[in-house]
mmCIF file of C-alpha atoms in Angstrom:
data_model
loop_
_atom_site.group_PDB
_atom_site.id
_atom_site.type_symbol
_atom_site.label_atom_id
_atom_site.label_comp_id
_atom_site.label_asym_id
_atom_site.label_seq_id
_atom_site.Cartn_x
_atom_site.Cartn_y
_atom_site.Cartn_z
ATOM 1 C CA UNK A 199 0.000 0.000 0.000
ATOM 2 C CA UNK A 200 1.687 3.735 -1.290
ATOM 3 C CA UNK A 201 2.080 5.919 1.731
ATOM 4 C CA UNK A 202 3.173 8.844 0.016
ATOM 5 C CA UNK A 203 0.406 10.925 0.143
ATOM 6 C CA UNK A 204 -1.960 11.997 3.263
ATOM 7 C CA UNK A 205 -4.172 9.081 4.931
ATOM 8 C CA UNK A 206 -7.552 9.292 3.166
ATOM 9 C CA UNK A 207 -9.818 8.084 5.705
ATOM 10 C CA UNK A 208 -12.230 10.846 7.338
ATOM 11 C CA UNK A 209 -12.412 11.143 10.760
ATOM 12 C CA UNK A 210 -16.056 9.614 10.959
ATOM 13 C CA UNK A 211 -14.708 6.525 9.588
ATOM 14 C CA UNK A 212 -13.319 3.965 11.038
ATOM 15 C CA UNK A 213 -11.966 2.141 7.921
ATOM 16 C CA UNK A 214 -11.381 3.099 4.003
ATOM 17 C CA UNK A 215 -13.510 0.248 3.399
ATOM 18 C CA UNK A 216 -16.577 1.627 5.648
ATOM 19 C CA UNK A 217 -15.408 4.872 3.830
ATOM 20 C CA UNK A 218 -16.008 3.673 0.524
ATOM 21 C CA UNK A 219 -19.045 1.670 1.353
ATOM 22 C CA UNK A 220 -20.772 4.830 2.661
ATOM 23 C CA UNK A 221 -19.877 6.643 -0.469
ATOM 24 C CA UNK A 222 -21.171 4.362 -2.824
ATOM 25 C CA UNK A 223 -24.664 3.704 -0.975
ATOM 26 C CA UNK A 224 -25.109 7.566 -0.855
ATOM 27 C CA UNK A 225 -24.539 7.722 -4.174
ATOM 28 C CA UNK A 226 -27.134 4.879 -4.698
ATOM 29 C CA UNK A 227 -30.312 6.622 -2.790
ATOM 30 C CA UNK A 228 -29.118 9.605 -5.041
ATOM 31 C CA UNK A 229 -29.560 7.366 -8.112
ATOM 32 C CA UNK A 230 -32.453 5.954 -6.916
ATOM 33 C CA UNK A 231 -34.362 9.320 -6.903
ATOM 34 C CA UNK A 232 -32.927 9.755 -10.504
ATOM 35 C CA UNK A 233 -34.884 6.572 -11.444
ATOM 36 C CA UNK A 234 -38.337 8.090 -10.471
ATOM 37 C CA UNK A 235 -37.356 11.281 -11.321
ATOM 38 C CA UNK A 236 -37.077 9.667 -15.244
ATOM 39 C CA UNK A 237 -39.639 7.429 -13.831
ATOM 40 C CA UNK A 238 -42.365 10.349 -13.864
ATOM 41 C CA UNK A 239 -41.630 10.778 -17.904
ATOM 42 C CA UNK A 240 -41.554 7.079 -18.440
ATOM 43 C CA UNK A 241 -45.062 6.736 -17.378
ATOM 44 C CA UNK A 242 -46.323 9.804 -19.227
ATOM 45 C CA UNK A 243 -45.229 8.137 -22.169
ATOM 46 C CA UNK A 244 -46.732 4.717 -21.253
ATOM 47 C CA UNK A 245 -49.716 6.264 -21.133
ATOM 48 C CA UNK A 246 -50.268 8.385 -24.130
ATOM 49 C CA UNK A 247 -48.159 5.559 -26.306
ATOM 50 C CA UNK A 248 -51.087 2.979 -24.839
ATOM 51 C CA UNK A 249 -53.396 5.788 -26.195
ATOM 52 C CA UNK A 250 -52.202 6.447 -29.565
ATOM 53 C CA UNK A 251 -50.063 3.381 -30.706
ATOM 54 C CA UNK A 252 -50.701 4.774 -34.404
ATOM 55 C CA UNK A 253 -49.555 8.362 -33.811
ATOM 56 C CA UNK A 254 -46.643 7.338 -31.708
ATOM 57 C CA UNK A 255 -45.219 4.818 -34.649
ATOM 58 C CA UNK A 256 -45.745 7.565 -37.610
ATOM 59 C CA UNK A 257 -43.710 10.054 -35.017
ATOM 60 C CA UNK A 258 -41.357 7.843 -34.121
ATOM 61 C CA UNK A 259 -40.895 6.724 -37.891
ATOM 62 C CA UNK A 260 -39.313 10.764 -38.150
ATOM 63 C CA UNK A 261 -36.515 10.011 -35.970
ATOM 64 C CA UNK A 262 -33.221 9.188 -37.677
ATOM 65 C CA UNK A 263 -32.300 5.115 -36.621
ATOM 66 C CA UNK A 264 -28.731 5.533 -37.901
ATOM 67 C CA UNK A 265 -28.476 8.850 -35.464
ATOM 68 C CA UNK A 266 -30.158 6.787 -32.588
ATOM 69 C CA UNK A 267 -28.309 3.798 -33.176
ATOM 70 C CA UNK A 268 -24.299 5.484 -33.432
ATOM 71 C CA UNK A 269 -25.479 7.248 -30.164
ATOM 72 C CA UNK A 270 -26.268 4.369 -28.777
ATOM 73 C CA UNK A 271 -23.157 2.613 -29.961
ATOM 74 C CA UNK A 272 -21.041 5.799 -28.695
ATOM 75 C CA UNK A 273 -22.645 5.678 -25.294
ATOM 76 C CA UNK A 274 -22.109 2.715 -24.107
ATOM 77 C CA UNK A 275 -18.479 2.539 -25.271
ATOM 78 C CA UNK A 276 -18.437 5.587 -23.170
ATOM 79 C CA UNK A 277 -19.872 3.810 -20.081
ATOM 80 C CA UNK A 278 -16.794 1.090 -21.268
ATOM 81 C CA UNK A 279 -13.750 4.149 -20.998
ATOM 82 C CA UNK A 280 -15.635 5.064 -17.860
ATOM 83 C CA UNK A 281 -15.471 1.608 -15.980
ATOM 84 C CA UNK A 282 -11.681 1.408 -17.418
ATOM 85 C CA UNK A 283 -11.002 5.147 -15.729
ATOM 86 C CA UNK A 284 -12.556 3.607 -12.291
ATOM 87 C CA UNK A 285 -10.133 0.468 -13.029
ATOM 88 C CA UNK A 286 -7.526 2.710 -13.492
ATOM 89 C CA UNK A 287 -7.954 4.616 -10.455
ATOM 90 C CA UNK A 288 -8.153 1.546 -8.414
ATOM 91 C CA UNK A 289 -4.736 0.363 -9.695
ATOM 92 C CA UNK A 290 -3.432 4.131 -8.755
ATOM 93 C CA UNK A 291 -2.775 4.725 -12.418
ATOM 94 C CA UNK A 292 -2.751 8.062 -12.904
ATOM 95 C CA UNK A 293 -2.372 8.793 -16.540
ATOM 96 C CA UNK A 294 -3.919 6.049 -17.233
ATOM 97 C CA UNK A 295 -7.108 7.279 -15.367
ATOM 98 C CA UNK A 296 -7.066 10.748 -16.978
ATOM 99 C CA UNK A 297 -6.603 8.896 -20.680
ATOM 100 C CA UNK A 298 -10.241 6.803 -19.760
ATOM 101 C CA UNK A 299 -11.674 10.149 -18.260
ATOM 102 C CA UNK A 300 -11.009 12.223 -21.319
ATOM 103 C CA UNK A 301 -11.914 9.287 -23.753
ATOM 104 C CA UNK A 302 -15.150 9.414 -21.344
ATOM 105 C CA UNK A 303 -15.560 13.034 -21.702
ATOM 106 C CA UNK A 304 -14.789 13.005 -25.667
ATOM 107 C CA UNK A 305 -17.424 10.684 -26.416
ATOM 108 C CA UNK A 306 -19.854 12.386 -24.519
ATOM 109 C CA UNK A 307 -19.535 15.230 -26.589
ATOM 110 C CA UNK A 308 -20.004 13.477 -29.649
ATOM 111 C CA UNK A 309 -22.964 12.217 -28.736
ATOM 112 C CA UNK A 310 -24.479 15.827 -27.578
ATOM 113 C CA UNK A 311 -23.378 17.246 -31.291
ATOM 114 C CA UNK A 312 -24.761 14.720 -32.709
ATOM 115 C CA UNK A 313 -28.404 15.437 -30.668
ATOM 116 C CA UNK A 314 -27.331 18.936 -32.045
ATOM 117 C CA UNK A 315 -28.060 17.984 -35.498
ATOM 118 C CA UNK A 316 -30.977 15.515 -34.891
ATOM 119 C CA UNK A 317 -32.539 18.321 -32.938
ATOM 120 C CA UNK A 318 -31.873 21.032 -35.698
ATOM 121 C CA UNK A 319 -33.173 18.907 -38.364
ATOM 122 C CA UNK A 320 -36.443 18.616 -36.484
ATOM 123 C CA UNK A 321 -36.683 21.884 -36.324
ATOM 124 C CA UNK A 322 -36.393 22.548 -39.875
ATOM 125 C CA UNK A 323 -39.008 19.790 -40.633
ATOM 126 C CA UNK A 324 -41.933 21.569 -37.826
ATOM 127 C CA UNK A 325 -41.547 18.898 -35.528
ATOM 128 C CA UNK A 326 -41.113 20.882 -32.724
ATOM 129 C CA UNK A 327 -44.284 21.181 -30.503
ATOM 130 C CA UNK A 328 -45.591 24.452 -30.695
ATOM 131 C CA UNK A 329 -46.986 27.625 -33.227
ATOM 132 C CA UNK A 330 -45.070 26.096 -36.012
ATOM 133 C CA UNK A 331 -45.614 22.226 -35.540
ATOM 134 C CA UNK A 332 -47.071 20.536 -38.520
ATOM 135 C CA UNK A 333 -47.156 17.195 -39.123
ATOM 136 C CA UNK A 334 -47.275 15.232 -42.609
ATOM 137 C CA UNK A 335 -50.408 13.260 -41.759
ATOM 138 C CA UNK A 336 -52.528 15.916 -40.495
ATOM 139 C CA UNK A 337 -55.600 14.128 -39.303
ATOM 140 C CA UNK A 338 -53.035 12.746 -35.953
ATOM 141 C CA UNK A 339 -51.463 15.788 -35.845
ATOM 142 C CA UNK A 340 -52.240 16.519 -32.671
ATOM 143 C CA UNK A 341 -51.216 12.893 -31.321
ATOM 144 C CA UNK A 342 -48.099 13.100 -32.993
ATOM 145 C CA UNK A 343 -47.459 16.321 -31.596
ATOM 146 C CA UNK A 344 -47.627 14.527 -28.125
ATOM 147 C CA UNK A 345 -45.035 11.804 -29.030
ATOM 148 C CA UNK A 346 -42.697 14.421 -30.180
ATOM 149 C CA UNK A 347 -43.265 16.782 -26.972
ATOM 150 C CA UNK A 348 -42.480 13.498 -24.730
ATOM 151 C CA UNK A 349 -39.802 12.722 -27.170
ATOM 152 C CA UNK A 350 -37.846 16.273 -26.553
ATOM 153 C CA UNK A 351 -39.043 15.955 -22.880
ATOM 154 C CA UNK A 352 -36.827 12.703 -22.453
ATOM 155 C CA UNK A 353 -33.890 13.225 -24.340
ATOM 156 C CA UNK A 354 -33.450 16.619 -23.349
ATOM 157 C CA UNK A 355 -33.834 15.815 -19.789
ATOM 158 C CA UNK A 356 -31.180 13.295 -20.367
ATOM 159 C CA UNK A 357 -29.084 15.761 -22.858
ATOM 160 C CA UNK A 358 -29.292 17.929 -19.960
ATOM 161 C CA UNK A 359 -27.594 14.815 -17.574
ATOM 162 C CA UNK A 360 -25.242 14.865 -20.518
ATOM 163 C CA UNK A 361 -24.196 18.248 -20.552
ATOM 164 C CA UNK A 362 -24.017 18.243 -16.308
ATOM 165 C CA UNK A 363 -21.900 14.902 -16.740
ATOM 166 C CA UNK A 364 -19.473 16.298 -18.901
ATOM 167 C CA UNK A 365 -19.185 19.447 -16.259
ATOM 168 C CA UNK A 366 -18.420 17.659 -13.454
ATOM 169 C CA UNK A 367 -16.002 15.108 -15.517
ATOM 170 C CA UNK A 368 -14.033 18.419 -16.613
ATOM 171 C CA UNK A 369 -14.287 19.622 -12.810
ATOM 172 C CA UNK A 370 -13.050 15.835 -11.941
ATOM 173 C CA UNK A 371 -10.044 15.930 -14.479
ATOM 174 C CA UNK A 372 -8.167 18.215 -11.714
ATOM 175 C CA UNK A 373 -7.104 16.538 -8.919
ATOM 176 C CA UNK A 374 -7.228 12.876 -11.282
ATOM 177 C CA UNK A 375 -4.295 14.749 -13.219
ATOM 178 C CA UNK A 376 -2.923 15.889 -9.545
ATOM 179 C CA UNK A 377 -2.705 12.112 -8.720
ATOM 180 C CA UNK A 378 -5.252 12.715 -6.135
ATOM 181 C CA UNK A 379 -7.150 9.352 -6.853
ATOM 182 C CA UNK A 380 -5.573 5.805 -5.782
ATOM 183 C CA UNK A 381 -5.936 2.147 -4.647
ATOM 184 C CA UNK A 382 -7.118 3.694 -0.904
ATOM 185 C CA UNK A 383 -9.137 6.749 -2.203
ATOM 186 C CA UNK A 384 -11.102 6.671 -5.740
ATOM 187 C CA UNK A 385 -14.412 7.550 -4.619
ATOM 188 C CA UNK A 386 -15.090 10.358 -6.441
ATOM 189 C CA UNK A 387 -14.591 8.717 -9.308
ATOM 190 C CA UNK A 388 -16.352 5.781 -8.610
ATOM 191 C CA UNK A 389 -19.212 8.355 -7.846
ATOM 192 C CA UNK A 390 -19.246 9.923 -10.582
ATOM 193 C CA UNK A 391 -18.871 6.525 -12.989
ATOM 194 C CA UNK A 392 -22.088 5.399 -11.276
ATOM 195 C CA UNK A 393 -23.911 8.517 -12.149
ATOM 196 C CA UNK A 394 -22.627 8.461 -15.899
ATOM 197 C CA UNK A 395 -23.669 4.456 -16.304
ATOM 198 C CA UNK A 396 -26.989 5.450 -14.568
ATOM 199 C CA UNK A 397 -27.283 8.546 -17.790
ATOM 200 C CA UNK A 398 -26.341 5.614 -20.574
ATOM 201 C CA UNK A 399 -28.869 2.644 -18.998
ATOM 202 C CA UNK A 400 -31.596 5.678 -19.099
ATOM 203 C CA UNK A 401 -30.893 6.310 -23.053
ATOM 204 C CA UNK A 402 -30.899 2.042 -23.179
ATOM 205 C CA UNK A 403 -34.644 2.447 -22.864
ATOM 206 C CA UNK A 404 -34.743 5.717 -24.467
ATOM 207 C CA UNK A 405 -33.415 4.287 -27.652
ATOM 208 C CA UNK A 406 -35.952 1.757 -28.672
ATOM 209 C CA UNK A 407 -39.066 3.370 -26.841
ATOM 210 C CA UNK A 408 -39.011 6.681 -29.149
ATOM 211 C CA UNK A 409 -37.202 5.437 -32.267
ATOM 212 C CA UNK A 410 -38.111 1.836 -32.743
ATOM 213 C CA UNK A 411 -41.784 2.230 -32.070
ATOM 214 C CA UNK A 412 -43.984 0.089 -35.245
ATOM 215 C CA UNK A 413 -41.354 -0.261 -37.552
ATOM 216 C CA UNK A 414 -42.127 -3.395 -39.119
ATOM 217 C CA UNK A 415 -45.156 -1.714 -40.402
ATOM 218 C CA UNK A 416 -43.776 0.325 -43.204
ATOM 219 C CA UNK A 417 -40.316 -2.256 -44.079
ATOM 220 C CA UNK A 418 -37.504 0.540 -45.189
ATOM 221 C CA UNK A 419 -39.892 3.183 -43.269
ATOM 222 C CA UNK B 31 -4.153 -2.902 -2.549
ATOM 223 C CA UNK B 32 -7.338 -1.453 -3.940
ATOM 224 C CA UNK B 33 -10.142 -1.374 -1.045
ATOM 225 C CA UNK B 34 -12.738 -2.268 -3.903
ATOM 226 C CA UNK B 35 -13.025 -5.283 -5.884
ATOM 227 C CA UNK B 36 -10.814 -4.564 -9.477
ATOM 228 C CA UNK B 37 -12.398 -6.355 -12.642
ATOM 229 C CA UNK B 38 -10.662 -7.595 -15.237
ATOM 230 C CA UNK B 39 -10.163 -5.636 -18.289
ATOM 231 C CA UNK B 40 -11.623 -8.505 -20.500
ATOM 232 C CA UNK B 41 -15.079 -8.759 -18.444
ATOM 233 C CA UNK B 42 -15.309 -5.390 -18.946
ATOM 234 C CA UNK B 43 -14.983 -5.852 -22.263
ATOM 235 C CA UNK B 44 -17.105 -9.099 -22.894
ATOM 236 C CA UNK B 45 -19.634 -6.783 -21.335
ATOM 237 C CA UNK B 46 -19.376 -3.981 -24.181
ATOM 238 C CA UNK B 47 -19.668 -6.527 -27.081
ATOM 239 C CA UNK B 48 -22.488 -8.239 -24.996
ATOM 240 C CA UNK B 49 -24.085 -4.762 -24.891
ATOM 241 C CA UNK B 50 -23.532 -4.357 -28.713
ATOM 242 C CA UNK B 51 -24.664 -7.546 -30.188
ATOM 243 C CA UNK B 52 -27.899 -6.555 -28.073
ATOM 244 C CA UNK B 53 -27.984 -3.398 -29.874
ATOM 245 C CA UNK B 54 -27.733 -4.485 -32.991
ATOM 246 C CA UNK B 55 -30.653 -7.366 -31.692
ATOM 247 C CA UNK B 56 -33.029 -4.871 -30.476
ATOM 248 C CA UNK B 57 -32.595 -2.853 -33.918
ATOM 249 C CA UNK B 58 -33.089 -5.861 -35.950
ATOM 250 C CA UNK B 59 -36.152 -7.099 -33.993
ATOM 251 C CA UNK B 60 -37.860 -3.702 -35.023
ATOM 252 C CA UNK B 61 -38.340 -4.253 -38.577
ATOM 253 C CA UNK B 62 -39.874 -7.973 -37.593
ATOM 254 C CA UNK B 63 -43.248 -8.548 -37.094
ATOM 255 C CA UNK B 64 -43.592 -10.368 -34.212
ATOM 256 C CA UNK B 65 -47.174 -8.954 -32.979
ATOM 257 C CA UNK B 66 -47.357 -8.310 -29.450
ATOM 258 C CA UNK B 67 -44.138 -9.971 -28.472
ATOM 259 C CA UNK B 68 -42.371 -6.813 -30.319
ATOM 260 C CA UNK B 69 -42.945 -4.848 -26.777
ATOM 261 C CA UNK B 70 -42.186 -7.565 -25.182
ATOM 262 C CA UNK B 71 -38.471 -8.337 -26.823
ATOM 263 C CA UNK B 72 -38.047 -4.743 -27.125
ATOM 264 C CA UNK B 73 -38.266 -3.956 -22.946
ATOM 265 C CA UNK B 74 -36.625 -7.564 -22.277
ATOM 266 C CA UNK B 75 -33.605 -6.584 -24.718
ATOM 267 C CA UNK B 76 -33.276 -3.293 -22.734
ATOM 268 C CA UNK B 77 -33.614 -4.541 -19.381
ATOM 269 C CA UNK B 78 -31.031 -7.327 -19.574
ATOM 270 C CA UNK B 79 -28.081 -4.738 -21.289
ATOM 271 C CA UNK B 80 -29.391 -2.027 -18.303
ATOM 272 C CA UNK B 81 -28.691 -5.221 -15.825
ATOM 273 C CA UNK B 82 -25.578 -5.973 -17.428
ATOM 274 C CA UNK B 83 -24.398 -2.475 -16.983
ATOM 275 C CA UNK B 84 -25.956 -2.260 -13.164
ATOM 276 C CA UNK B 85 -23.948 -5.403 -12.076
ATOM 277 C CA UNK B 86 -20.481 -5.166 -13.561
ATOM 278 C CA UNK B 87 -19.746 -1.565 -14.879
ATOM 279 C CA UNK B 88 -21.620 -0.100 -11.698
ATOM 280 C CA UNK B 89 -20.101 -3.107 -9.547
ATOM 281 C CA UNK B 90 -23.457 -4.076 -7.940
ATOM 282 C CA UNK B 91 -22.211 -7.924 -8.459
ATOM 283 C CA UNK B 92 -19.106 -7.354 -6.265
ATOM 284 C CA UNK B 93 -20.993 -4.938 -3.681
ATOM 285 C CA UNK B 94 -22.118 -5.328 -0.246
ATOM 286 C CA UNK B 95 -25.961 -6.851 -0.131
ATOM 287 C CA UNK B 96 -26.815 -3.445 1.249
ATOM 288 C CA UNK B 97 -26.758 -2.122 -2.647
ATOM 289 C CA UNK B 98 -28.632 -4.235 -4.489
ATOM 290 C CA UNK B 99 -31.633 -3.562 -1.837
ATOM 291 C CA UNK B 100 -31.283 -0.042 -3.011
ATOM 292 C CA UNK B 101 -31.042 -0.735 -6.815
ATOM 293 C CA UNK B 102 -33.687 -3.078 -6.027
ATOM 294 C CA UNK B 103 -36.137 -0.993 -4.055
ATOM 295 C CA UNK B 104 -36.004 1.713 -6.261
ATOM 296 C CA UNK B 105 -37.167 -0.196 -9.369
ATOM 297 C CA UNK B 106 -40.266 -1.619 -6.789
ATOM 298 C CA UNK B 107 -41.513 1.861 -6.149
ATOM 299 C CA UNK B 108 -41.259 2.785 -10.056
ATOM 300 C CA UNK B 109 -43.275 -0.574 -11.009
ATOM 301 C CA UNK B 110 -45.931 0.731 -8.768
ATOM 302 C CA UNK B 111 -45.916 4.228 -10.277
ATOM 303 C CA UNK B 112 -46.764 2.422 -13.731
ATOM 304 C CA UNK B 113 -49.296 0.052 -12.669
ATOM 305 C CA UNK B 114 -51.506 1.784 -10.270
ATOM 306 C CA UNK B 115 -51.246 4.727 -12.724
ATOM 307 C CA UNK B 116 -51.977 2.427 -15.795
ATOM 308 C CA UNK B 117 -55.034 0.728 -13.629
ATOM 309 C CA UNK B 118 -56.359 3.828 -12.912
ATOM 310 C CA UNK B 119 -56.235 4.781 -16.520
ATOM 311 C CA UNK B 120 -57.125 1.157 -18.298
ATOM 312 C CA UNK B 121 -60.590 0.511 -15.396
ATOM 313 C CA UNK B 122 -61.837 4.585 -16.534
ATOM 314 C CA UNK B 123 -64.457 3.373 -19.094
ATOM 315 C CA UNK B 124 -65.448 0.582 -16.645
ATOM 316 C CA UNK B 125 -69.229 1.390 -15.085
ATOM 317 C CA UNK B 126 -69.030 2.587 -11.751
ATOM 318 C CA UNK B 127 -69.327 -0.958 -9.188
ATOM 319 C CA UNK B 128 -72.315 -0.997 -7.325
ATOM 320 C CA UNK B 129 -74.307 1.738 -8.843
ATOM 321 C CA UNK B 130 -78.106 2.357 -8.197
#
């Protein structure tokens, strides 16, 4: 065990491992009010998809897959870099951890420009709810416009977790580059890797709930 | 020595390309019509690549039993947020019990 650095166990503690323990169910009861919190959403949208199963395929056949799917693809490698970065931290490997952080942080990016463009190109076809929402089959117009407020709803809540995630990763790059995290202390960034797996397993169900809704109706739609 | 449990680099791995060929499963059970099972594969696809990332990238398979009770609990209380919600909403064309 490296002794070269300041004991890391808090007064209140009586061990690192009580330490860590405490850290990581905190973080837990703050994850679990995340889960209802996306909960409340969830269950709008299992009701008004029970509703209007017709309007909620024909919106949901106006989201891009290929978009969905390579931000699918580039989240969860990012919840892979982020499990490596905790790894790395474990093994006191600093530059190491800072690599998988920034990897982490990179591909989070990515997948926020590439809402960017998804988002912009709804715009541009009056998809956004509001005075200038139109859809192409105007008889479920109104329907449709509920998928798509439920569909901005969700993945801007979770862009939002995005954008916060990144922001504390940056804030979390300091004392990670300082050599502040090791084999006795790496909560933070165990912390912090929970609440970014918790963001990726909420865009797991995002994914095929909002684009892959009826799509064996209309083969190629 | 690392007061947490350290996986291996290839579970982590075997994970990721578990959670890929899933992708790539859920995708391709889209444009099949399977009738009412499509839901069903759909949310069962999802649910097993959100438990594979719950027990080994968030380390709730090497945790104290303490955790999963949370991870657990929290899911319980959302399950009854959908179906008392969804009962309430499914039983509102259903005549009133008992009425004169």
């Amino acid at each position: 065990m490296s002794t070269s650095h300041v004991s890391a166990l808090a007064h209140q503690f009586d061990t690192l491992e009580q330490q860590k323990e405490s850290a990581t169910l905190g973080m837990w009861l703050f994850l679990a009010q995340e889960i209802l919190f996306f909960g409340g959403l969830f269950m709008a949208y299992l009701l008004y998809r029970f509703r209007d199963p017709v309007a909620f395929a024909a919106g949901s056949h106006e989201l891009d897959i290929t978009l969905g799917l390579v931000n699918t693809v580039v989240l969860i490698a990012s919840s892979l870099t982020m499990a490596l970065a905790v790894r790395s931290a474990q093994l006191s490997r600093t530059r190491q951890l800072v690599q998988w952080l920034g990897a982490t942080g990179l591909l989070g990016l990515v997948f926020l420009v590439i809402k960017y463009f998804e988002y912009s190109a709804k715009w541009h076809h009056r998809l956004v709810p509001g005075p200038y929402f139109e859809f192409p089959e105007a008889a479920i117009g109104d329907r449709a416009e509920m998928f798509f407020s439920l569909y901005f709803a969700m993945t801007g809540m979770h862009a939002l977790h995005m954008v916060v995630g990144i922001a504390l990763l940056a804030w979390l790059l300091v004392p990670a580059a300082r050599g502040k995290f090791h084999a006795d202390y790496y909560n933070p960034v165990e912390c912090f890797g929970l609440y970014w797996h918790f963001v990726d397993i909420v865009w797991i169900f995002l994914f095929p709930l909002l684009y892959l809704i009826g799509r064996h109706y209309h083969a190629g739609g | 020595m690392s007061h947490g449990h350290v996986v291996a680099v290839r579970t982590y791995v075997a994970v990721f390309l578990a959670l890929m060929a899933l992708t790539v499963l859920t995708v391709a059970a889209a444009f099949v019509d399977l009738g009412p099972l499509n839901n069903v594969v759909m949310l069962g696809i999802a649910i097993l690549k959100a438990t594979l990332v719950v027990l080994i990238f968030m380390h709730v398979k090497y945790s104290t039993r303490l955790i999963p009770v949370v991870v657990v609990g929290s899911v319980f209380f959302l399950v009854i947020l959908f179906v008392i919600t969804m009962s309430d909403y499914l039983t509102r064309g259903w005549r009133e019990i008992g009425a004169p």
